[in-house]
Amino acid sequence: MTIYHDILKQYWGYEDFRELQLEIIESVAAGKDTLGLMPTGGGKSLTFQVPALAMEGICLVITPLIALMRDQVERLKSMDIRAACLHSGMTRQEIQIVLDNCLYGDFKFLYVSPERLGSDLFLQRALGLPVNLLVVDEAHCISQWGYDFRPSYLNIARVREYFPSIPVLALTATATPEVVEDIQDKLHFAAPNVFKVSFERKNLAYVVRETQDKDKALLQVLKGVDGTSIVYVRNRAKTKQIANFLKGEGVEAAHFHAGLNDQTKQERQAAWKNGTCRVIVATNAFGMGIDKPDVRTVIHMDLPDSLEAYFQEAGRAGRDGQKSYAVLLYHKSDSTLLKKRLSDNFPNKKYIHKVYEALGNYYQLAVGSGQGMNFPFDLQDFCGKFHLNMLQAYNGLKILELAGYLELTDEQDSTSRLYFLSSREDLYHLPRSGNKTDRVLQVLLRSYTGLFSDFVRIQEEVLASRLQMTGEEVYESLLYLSRQGVIHYIPRKKTPFICYTQSREESERLHIGPEVYEERKKRYVERIQAMQAYAAEDQPCRSKRLLQYFGQKRVSNCRQCDVCLRKQQEGLRQYEFEDISRDMLAALENSNPDLEELIDSLPYDSNKSLKVFRFLCDRGDIVQREHRIFRKTD
Ligand code: ADP
């Protein structure tokens, strides 16, 4: 038993670590830079939370998803561990408060979104923090070669320089061998040090089904396998359409995408999680941070952009270890759609220049001005005014972001925040009028704690229902209190922002280098080709292809994907296959014949025996060395 076991038991109530968790913990505790690769749900959070609790000081966690960040902070707080977060939607004042709390309040965890790391305010103040460990979650985002590169991750290298003697722990659930190298390089690892949990999912059968009629195939899968399901589609409209189709066929279903309002999202998620709704039909906005162990099927109606994305999404099935299915429904025309995505994702450079020019005009910025300026951004309005294709314009802006001209913050902050400027004492002295504002104030104080020391997230609708008022009335009252200087109120924002990181250039002089365009485009093509090959080819074993793609060596066939099952049965009845393979393995128990001797020794048709022989070889049950055949014992 180690001190880490004690912490695990004390805070989480778990008896033992999962595969490689303890090894990763001990590695960082020994001060080594460490890269941990674990499939989603493998338990990455504990690998930094446990050692950080054993150390003095504060653990800095860099993670890109605000919702996940909040979730983890709440979970830690519920265990009486002090934790806070900093992300892009926050004001300067909020940031100051959080950093003060961290400095003087014995906080153990500070979660930071990567954009925040670049700000001088953060860097100046963070330097004073007693940081004990730097954690980089979703570490593949630092690699240009990864499928989800985020330029803000490059700020991490700067933070590293501030804390040269603090170990870094990088964590990810997907990384090809090339990305594994790149992560260690970009984070300046003192020495290579990787822990990799096998990505093999023994209880998950991967299946590709080529079909002309995906709706029908979907229904067949859902009728064939009971239990909870996630159905992934590419666009928002389709989520609703498929959910309606399923409901019409008597399957309990709901749709989900990022455009729904928060309350609807929460309700649908909760209904699916507690089993009242069996199937959720969603875009890829669904699933991150959702920890439901008994998902029996994950069905893709469209091809994702990469095997990395596919593996992540499909991997949400069967976390409880029970037999589950990851089904990809494929039609030949899907390949054409993939190619279309290439031109959407990489509009030609001339087009990108045009988008840049239009943006400058949209904000009426003169060439040479604008640096550091922020503007609310409405993509639809922008594209409408300048006759641009929304998808291509959006991706053009993303490329301009990579090239360093601007930043596009599209994560919207959908909760309001509030902080009391008056002390509790002062409030007692406020005249009691019994009017709306007064009632709002009272309910506010009763509903939330911590309002005097930090910004607290509030929901106007919740207050409204307690007060039997409308959300609008609560909003008005809060604005009034804010104008009176009683509270600092930040209503939720719904618009994304654009920030000019450089002054506006002449558009002919824009430089969009190969590292942000040609090379990325090439990798994108490689990724969609790998996805396409997975869907269209009926060799090799699906699990093997995925694992090899992620650099796992020595993988055997899974025996349960559509490829393995087809092979198993090709020309042979199941009982024939079983009889022959049993006798063949028995014949190899005590001797190592050559192929001819082996086939002759069996009382079956030699063609059939040969088929079984090949199958067992493929599966890795038997091996042929220098013409002799051996049974694999392990
Ligand atoms: P990841 O970040 O790798 O997707 P999480 O850290 O969110 O995974 O962990 C997934 C789930 O597994 C969580 O509910 C967590 O509490 C649980 N878990 C992690 N480690 C253990 C363990 N050693 N024993 C039991 N449950 C664990």
XYZ file of C-alpha atoms and ligand atoms in Angstrom, residues 14 16-18 21 39-46 291, ligand 1:
41
model
C -11.826 3.194 -4.510
C -7.250 -0.041 -6.214
C -5.782 1.691 -9.188
C -6.573 0.794 -12.728
C -2.608 4.742 -13.084
C -8.672 5.534 -23.674
C -11.570 7.778 -22.707
C -13.019 6.658 -19.417
C -9.720 5.032 -18.484
C -9.368 7.300 -15.469
C -6.961 10.014 -16.522
C -8.082 12.588 -13.965
C -6.939 10.518 -11.021
C -19.730 8.930 -18.209
P -10.994 9.926 -18.511
O -10.578 11.329 -18.124
O -9.819 9.052 -18.788
O -12.016 9.861 -19.588
P -12.056 9.864 -15.862
O -10.850 10.326 -15.134
O -13.170 10.825 -16.039
O -11.658 9.261 -17.272
O -12.584 8.549 -15.139
C -13.686 7.843 -15.622
C -14.432 7.207 -14.471
O -13.667 6.149 -13.915
C -14.731 8.168 -13.341
O -16.040 7.949 -12.898
C -13.731 7.789 -12.270
O -14.160 8.107 -10.972
C -13.602 6.292 -12.502
N -12.300 5.769 -12.018
C -11.074 6.251 -12.305
N -10.109 5.540 -11.683
C -10.733 4.571 -10.994
C -10.280 3.509 -10.130
N -8.990 3.305 -9.864
N -11.216 2.699 -9.588
C -12.524 2.894 -9.861
N -13.021 3.872 -10.635
C -12.143 4.703 -11.203
